[in-house]
Short mmCIF file of C-alpha atoms and ligand atoms in Angstrom, two decimals:
data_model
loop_
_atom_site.label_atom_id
_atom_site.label_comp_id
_atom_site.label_asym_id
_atom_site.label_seq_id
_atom_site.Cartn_x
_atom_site.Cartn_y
_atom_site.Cartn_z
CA UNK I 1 -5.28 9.14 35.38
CA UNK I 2 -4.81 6.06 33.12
CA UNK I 3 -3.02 6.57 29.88
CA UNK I 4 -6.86 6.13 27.80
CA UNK I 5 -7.75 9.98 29.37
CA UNK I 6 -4.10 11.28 28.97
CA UNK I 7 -3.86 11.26 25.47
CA UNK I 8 -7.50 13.28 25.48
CA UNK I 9 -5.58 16.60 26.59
CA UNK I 10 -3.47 16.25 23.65
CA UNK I 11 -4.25 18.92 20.61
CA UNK I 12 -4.75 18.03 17.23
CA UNK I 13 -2.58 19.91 14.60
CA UNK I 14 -4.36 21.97 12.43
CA UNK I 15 -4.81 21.40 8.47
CA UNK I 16 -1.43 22.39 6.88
CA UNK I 17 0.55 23.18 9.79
CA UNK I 18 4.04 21.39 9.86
CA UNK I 19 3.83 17.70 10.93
CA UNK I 20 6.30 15.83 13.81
CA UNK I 21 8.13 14.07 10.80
CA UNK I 22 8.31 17.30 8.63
CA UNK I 23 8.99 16.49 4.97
CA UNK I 24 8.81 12.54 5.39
CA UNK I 25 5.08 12.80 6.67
CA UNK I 26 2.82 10.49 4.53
CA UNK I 27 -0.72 12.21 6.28
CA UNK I 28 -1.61 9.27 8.24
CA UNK I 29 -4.09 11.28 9.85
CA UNK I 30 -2.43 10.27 13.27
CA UNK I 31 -1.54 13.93 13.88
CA UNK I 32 -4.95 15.27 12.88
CA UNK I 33 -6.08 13.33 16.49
CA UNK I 34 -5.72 13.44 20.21
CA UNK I 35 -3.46 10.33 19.60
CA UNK I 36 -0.91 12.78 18.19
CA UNK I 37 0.76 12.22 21.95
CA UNK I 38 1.88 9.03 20.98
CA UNK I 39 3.80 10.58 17.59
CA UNK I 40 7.42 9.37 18.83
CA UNK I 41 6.82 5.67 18.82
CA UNK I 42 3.98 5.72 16.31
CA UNK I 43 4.51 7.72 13.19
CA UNK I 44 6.64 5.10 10.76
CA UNK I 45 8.92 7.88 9.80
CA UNK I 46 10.10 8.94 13.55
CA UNK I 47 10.47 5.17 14.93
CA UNK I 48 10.40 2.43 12.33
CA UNK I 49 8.97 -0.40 14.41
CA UNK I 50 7.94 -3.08 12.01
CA UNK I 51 10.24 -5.70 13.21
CA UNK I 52 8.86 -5.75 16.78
CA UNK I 53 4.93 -4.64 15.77
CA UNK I 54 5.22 -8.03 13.72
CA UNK I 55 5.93 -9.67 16.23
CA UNK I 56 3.26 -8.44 18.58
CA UNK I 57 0.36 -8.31 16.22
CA UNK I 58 1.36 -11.92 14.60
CA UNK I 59 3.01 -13.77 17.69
CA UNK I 60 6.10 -14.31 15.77
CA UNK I 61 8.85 -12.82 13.97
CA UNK I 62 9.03 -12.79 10.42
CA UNK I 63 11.43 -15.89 9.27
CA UNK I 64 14.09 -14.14 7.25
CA UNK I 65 15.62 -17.28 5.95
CA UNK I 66 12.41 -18.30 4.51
CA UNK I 67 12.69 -16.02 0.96
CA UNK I 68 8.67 -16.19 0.83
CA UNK I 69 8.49 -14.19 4.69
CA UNK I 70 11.19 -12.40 3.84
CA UNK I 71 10.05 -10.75 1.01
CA UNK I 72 6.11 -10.77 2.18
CA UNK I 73 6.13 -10.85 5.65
CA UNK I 74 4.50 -13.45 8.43
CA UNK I 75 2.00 -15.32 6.62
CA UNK I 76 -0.09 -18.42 7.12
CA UNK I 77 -0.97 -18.61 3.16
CA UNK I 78 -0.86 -17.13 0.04
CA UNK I 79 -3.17 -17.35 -2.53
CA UNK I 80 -4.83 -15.79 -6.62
CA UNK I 81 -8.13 -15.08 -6.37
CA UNK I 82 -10.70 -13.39 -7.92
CA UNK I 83 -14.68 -12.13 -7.02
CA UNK I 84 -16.64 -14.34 -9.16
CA UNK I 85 -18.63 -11.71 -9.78
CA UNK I 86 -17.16 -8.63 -9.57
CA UNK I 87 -17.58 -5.32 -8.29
CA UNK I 88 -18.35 -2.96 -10.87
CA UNK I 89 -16.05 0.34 -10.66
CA UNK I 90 -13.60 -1.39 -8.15
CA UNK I 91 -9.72 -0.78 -8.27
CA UNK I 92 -9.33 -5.03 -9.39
CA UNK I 93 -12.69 -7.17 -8.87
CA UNK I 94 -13.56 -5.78 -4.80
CA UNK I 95 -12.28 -8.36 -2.49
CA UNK I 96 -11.14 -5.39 0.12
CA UNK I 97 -14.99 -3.81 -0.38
CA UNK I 98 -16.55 -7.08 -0.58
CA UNK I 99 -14.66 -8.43 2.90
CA UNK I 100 -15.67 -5.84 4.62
CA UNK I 101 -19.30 -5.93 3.82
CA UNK I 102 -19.57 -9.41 4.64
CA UNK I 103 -18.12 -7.77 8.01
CA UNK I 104 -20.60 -5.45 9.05
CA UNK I 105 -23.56 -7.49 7.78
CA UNK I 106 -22.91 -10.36 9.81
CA UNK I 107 -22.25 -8.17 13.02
CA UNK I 108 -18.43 -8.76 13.15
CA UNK I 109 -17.73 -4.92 13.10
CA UNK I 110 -19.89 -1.69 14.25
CA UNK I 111 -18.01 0.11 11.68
CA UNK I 112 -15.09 0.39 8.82
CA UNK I 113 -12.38 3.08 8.21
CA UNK I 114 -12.05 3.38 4.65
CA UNK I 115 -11.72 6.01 2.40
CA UNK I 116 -14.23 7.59 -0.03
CA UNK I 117 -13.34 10.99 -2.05
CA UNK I 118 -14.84 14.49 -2.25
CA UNK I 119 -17.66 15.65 -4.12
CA UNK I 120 -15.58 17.63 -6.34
CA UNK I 121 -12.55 15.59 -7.17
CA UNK I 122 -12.55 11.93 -7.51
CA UNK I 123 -9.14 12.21 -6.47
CA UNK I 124 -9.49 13.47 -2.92
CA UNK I 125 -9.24 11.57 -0.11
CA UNK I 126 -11.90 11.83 2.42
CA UNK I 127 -11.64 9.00 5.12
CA UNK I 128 -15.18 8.13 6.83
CA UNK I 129 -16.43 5.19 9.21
CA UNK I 130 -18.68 2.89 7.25
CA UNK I 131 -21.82 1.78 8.91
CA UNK I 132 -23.76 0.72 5.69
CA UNK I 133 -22.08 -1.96 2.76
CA UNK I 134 -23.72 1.27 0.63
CA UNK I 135 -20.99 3.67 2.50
CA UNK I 136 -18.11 0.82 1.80
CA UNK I 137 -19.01 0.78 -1.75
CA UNK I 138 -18.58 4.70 -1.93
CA UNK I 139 -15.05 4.21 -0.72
CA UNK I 140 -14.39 1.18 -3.39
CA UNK I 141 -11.34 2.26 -6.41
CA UNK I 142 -7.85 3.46 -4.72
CA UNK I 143 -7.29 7.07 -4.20
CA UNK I 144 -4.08 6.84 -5.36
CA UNK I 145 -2.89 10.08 -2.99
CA UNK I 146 -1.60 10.44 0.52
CA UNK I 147 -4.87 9.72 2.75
CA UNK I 148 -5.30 10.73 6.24
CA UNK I 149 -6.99 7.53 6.80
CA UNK I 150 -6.21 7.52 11.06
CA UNK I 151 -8.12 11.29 10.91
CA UNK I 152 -11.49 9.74 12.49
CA UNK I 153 -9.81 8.09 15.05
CA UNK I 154 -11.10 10.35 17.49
CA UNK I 155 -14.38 9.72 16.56
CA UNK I 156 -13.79 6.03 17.23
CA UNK I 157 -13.57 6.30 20.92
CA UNK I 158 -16.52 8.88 20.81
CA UNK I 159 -18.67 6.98 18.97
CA UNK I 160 -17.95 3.94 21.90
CA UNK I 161 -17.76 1.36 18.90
CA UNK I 162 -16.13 -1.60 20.25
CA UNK I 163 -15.52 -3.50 17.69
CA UNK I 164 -13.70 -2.43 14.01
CA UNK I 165 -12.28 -3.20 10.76
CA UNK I 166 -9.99 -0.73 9.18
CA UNK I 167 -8.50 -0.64 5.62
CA UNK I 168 -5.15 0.93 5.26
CA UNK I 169 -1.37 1.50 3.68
CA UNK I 170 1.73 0.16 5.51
CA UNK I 171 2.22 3.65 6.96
CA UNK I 172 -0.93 3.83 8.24
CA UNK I 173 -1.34 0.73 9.47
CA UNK I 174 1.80 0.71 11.34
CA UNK I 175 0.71 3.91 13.11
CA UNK I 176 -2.52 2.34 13.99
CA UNK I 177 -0.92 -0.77 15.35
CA UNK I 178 0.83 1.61 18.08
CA UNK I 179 -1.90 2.93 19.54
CA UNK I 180 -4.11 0.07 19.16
CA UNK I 181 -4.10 -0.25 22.74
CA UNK I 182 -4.90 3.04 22.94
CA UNK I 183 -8.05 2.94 21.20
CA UNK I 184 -10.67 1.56 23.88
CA UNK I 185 -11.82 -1.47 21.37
CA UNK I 186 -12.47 -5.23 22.05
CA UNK I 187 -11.43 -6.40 18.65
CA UNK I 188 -9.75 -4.58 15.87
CA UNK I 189 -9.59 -5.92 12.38
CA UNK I 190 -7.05 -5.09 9.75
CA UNK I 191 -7.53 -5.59 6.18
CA UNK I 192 -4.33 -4.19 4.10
CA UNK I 193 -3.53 -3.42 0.56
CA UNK I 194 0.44 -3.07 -0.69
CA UNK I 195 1.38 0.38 -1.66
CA UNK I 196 4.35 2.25 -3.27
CA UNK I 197 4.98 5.64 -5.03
CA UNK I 198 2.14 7.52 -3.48
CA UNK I 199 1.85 11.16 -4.35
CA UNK I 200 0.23 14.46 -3.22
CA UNK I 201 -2.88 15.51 -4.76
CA UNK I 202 -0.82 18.13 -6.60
CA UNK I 203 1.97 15.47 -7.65
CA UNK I 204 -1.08 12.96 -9.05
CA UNK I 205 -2.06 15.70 -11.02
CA UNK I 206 1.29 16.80 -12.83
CA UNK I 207 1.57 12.63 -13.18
CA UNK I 208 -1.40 12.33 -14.67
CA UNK I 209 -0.84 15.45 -17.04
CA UNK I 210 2.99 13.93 -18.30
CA UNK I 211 1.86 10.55 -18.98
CA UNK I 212 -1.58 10.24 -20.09
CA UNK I 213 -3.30 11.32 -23.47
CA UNK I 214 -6.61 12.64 -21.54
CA UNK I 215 -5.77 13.90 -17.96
CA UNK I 216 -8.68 14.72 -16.91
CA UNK I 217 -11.24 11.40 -17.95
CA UNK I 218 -8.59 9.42 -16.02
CA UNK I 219 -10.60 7.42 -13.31
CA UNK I 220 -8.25 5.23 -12.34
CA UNK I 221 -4.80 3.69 -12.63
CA UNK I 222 -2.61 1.21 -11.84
CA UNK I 223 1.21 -0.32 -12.83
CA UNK I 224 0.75 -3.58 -13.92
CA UNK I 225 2.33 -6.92 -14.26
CA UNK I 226 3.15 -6.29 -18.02
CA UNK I 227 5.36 -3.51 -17.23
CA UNK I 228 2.65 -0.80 -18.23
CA UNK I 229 0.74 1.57 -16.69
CA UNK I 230 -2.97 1.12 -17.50
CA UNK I 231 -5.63 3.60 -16.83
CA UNK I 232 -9.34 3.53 -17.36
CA UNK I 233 -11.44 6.33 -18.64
CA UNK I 234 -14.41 7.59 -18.27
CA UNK I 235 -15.65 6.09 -21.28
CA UNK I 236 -14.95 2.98 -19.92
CA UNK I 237 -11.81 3.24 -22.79
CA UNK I 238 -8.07 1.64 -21.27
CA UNK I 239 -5.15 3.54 -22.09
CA UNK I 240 -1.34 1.64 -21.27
CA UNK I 241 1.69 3.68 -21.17
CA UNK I 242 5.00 0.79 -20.81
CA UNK I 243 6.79 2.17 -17.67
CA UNK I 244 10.29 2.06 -19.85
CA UNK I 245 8.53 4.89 -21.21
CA UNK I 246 7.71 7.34 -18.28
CA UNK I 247 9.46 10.82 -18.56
CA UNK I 248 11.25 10.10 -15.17
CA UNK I 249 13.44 13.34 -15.38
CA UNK I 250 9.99 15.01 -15.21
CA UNK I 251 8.80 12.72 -12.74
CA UNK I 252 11.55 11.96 -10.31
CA UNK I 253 10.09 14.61 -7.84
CA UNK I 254 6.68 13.64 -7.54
CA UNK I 255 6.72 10.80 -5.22
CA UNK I 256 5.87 12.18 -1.78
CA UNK I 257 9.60 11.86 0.33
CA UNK I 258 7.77 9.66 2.79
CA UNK I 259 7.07 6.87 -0.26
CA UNK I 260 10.90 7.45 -1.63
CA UNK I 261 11.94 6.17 2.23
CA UNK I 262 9.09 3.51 2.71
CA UNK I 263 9.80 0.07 3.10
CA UNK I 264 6.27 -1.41 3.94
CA UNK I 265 4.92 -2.13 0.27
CA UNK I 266 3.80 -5.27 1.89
CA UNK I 267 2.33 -4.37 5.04
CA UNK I 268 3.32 -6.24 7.32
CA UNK I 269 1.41 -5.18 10.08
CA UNK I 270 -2.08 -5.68 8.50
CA UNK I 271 -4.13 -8.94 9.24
CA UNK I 272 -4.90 -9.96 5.56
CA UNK I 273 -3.39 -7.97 2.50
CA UNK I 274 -5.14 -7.86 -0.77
CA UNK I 275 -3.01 -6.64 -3.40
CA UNK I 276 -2.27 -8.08 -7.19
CA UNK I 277 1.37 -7.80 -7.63
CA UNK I 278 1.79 -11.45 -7.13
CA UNK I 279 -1.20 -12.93 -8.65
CA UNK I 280 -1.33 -13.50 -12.74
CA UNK I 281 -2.62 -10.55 -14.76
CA UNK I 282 -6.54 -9.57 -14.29
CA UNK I 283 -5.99 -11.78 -10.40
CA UNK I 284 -6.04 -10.55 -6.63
CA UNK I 285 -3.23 -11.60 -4.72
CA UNK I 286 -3.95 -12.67 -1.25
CA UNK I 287 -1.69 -12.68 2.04
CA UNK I 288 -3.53 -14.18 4.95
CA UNK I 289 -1.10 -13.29 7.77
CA UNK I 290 -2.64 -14.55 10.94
CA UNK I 291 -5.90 -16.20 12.21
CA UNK I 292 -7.60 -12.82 12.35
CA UNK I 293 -7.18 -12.63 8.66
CA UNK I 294 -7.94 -16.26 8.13
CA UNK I 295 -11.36 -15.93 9.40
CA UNK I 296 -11.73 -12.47 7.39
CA UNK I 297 -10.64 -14.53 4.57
CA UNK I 298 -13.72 -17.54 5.10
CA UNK I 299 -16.39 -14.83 5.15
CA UNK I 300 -15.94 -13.87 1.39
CA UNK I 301 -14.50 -17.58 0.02
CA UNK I 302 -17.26 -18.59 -1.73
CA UNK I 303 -17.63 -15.52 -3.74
CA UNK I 304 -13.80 -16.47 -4.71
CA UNK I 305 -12.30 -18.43 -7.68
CA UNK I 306 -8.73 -18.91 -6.25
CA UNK I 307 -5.81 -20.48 -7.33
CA UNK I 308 -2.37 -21.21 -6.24
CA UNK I 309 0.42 -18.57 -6.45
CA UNK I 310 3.39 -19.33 -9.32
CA UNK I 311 6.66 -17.54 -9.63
CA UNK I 312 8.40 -17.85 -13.10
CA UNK I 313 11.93 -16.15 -14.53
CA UNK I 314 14.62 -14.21 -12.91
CA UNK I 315 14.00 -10.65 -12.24
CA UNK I 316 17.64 -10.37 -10.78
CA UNK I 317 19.28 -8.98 -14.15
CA UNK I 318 16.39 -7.01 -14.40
CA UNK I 319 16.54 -5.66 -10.78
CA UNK I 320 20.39 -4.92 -11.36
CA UNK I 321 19.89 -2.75 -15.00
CA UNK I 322 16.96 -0.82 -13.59
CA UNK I 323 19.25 0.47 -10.61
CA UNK I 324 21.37 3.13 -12.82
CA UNK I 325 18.12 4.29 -14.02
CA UNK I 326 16.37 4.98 -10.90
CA UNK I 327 19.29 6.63 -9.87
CA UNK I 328 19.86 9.03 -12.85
CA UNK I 329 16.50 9.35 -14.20
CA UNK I 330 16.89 7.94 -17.27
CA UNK I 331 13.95 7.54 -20.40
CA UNK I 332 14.40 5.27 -22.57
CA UNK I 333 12.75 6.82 -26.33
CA UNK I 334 8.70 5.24 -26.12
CA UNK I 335 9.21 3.01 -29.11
CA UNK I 336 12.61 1.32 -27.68
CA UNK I 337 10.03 1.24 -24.34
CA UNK I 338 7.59 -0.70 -26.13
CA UNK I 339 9.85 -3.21 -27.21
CA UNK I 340 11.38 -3.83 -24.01
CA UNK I 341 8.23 -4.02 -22.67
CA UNK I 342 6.98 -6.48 -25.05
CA UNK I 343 10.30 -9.12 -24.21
CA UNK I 344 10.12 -8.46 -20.43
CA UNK I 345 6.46 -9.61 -20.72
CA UNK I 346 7.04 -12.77 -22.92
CA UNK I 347 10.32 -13.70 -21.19
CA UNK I 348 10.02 -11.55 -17.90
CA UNK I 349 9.70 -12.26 -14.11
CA UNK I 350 5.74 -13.90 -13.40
CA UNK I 351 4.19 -14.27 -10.56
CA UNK I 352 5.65 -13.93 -6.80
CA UNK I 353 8.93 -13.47 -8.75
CA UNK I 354 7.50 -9.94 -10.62
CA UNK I 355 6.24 -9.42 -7.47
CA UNK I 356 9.68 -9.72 -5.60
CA UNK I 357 11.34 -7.63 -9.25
CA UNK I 358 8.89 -4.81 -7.86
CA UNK I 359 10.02 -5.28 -4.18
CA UNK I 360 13.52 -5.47 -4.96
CA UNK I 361 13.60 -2.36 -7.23
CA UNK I 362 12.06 0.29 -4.99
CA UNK I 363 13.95 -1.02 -1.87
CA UNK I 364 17.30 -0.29 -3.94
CA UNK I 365 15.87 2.99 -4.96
CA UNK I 366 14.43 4.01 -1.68
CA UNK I 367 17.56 2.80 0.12
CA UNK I 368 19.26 5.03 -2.01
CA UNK I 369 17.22 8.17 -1.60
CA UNK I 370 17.41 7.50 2.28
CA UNK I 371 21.28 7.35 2.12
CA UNK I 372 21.45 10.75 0.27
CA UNK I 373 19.24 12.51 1.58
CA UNK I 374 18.77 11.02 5.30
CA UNK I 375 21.99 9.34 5.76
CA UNK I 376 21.53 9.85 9.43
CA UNK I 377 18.26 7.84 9.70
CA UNK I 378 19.63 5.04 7.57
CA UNK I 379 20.57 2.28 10.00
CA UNK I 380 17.47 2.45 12.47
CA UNK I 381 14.84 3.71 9.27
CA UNK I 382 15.60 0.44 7.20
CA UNK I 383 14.24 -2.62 8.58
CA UNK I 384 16.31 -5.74 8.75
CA UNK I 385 14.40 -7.62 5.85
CA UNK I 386 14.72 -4.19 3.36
CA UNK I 387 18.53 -4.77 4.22
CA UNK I 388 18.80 -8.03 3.17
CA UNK I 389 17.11 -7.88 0.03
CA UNK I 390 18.92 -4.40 -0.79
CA UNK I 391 22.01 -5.99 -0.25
CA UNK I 392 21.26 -8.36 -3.30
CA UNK I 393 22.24 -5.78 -5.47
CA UNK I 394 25.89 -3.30 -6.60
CA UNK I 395 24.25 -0.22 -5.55
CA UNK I 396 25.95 3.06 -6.59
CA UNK I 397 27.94 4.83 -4.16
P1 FAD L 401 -11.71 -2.08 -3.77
O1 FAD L 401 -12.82 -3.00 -3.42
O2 FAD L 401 -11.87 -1.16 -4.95
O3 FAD L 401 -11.41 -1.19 -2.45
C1 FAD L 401 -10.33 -0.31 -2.38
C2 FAD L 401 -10.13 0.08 -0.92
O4 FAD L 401 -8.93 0.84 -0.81
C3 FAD L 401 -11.25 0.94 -0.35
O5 FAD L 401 -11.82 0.28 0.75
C4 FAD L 401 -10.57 2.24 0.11
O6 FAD L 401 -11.00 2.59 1.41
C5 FAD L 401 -9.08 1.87 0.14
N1 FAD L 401 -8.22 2.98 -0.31
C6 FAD L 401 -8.31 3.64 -1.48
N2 FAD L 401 -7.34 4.56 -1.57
C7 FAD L 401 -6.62 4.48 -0.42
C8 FAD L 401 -5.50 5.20 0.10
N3 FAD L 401 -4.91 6.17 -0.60
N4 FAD L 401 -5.04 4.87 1.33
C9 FAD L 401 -5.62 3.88 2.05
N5 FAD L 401 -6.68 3.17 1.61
C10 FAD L 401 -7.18 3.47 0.39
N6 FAD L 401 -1.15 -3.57 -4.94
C11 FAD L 401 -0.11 -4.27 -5.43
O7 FAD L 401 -0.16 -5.49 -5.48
N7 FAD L 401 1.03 -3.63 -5.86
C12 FAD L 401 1.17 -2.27 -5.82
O8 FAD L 401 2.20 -1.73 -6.23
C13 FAD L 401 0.09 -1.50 -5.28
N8 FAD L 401 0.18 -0.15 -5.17
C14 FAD L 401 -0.84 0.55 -4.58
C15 FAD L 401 -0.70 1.93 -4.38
C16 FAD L 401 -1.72 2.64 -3.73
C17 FAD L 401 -1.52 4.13 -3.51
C18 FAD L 401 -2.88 1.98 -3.26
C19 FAD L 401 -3.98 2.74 -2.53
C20 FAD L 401 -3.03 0.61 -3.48
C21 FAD L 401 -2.02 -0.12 -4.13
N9 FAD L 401 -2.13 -1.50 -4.33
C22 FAD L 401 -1.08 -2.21 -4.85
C23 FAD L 401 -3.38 -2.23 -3.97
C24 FAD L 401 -4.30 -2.46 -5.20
O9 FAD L 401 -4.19 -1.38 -6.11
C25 FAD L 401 -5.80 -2.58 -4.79
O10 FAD L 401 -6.13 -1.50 -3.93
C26 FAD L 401 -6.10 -3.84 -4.05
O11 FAD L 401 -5.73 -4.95 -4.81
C27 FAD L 401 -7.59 -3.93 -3.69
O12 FAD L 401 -8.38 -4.00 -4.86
P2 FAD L 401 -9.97 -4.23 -4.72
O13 FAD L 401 -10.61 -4.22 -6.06
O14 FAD L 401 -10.19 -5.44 -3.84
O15 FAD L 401 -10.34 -2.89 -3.88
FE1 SF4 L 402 1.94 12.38 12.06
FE2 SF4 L 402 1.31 10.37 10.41
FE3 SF4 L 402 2.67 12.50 9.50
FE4 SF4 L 402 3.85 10.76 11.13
S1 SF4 L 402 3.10 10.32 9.06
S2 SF4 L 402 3.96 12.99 11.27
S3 SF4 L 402 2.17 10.16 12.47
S4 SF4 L 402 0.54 12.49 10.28
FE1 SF4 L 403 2.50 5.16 3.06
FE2 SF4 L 403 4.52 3.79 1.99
FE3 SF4 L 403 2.19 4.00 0.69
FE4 SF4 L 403 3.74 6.10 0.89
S1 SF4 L 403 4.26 4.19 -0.21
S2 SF4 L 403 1.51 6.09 1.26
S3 SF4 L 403 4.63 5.84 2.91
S4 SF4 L 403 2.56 2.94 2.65
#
């Protein structure tokens, strides 16, 4: 029997039951498959694997002397970009919608995993395989939520699709990388997006009710380069909250476990990532990581204004003060907020560097929460790179 039929025999768990990682599952969707036999050396909570899946998915290690690779992983280039015209109701300006139309409609992919929500609640996840650019442009704006993205990948191998792109998270992606194999295709695309302090749908909703004035006309959100959190409203109306501000006694709990002891914000496993945390305010940020994601790149360039990537400041003081707070919780009163947020911007870390300020502050407080409350895991759960950049900082004992 060859290991493609083996895996077949294996039983999905059912909706709510307990998963192989208990408390640190993230709801890849891995375990809601067949491909829940390979949950040992898949799931990115069991078996961290990115140092050796990099290597195998991008033909090389990641250089860690090289502080750009070390911080952002194997890449070719980096880039700012920005749809020249662009996508009305997406989470930035659609790059990751617009990529992966240009996809299907030349006949690169049969289909995309992506993620659209429920009919009810704009908030809830409901991955799908795209076959039209109409059913990509349903899945367009994060869910900002745990998603069982890898929960059709049983009906990838049914469907006898050969050929796919999917759009995921670091966790996700890393499980998908494991069984890629696995998975009965002749190419597989990967088009990734950072991510960090992802919540359960219950958790996004006590978020949403500390920190914003109108809960429920939030349609999206996002933490942003000026050291606010800036939603959008119904009305079309933007609402910033500085993050110097956010009740963090009250919100300390709400990030899922698995995102408190995640060190993928990057991922590293994905062809091309298309985040913004590097890129100047109202810019994508682009990571082309191999030649897969170069040629994904080409497809959409001419929709593209691009420029290249700056890094101004020194987020290292900034980095080192933040660390007490993460650890205790701290608020700072909203008007003192304000006006820190106000210097950080004019005088603050730009660029790759706000990008690496990010980086550097939830590795130091993820490291921590790891050490507390999985000391065990600690040495094989961190990956080499997370170590090095932790070990930057004084962290408390
Ligand atoms: P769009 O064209 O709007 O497409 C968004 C795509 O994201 C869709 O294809 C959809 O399938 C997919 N998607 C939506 N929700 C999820 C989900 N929960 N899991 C997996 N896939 C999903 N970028 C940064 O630079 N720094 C960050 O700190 C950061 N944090 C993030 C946190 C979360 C939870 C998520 C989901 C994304 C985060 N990003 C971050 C990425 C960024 O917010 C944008 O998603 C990215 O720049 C793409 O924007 P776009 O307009 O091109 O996407
Ligand atoms: Fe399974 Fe994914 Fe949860 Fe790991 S994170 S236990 S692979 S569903
Ligand atoms: Fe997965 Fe990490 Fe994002 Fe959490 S923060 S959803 S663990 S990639």
């Amino acid at each position: 029997m060859t290991s493609i039929e083996s895996h077949k025999k294996a039983k999905a768990l059912k909706p709510g039951s307990v998963r192989p990682a208990k408390e640190l599952c993230s709801e890849c969707g891995l375990c809601d498959t067949y491909y829940i036999h390979y949950v040992k050396e898949a799931c990115a909570f069991i078996t961290q694997r990115i140092d050796e899946l990099e290597t195998t998915t991008h033909n090389r290690p990641r250089n860690l002397e090289d502080e750009n690779e070390l911080y952002f992983g194997v890449h070719q280039e980096m880039m700012s970009a920005r749809k020249q015209e662009p996508i009305e109701g997406a989470q930035w300006t659609g790059i990751v919608s617009s990529i992966a139309i240009e996809m299907l409609n030349r006949g690169l992919v049969e289909g995309v995993v992506c993620v659209q929500n429920s009919k009810e609640d704009r908030f809830q996840p409901m991955p799908i395989i795209a076959r039209t650019p109409e059913e990509i442009l349903a899945a367009k704006v994060n869910k900002p939520t745990l998603s069982p993205n890898l929960s059709v990948l049983e009906q990838i191998e049914k469907s006898g699709m050969k050929r796919l792109l999917v759009i995921g998270v670091g966790c996700q992606i890393q499980a998908l990388r494991a069984v890629e194999k696995k998975l009965g295709l002749e190419k597989l695309y990967v088009l990734g997006t950072p991510c960090v302090d992802n919540v359960t749908r219950a958790g996004l909703q006590k978020f949403l009710e500390t920190t914003s004035r109108s809960p429920q006309t939030v349609v999206s959100y996002e933490f942003m380069q000026d050291f606010r959190v800036h939603f959008k409203h119904q009305d079309g109306s933007e609402e910033t909250v500085p993050f110097f501000g956010l009740k963090t006694n009250v919100l300390k709990d709400i990030f899922a476990p698995s995102c408190m002891s995640c060190f993928d914000y990057v991922n590293s496993l994905a062809d091309i990532v298309v985040g913004y945390m590097g890129a100047p305010y109202k810019w994508q940020w682009i990571v082309v990581r191999n030649d897969t994601g170069k040629e994904m790149l080409e497809l959409v360039k001419d929709q593209l204004d691009t420029q290249p990537v700056i890094s101004q400041g020194n987020r290292k003081p900034a980095v080192q003060q933040s660390i007490p707070a993460y650890d205790q919780a701290v608020t700072l009163p909203i008007w003192a907020a304000k006006l820190m947020g106000v210097v950080i911007d004019k005088i603050g870390p730009k660029g790759l560097e706000y990008a690496r300020f990010s980086i550097d502050s939830h590795f130091a407080r993820n490291y921590l929460y790891v050490k507390r409350n999985h000391g065990e895991k600690l040495a094989a759960h961190v990956p080499e790179f997370a170590k090095r950049i932790v070990g930057q900082y004084k962290l408390p004992k």
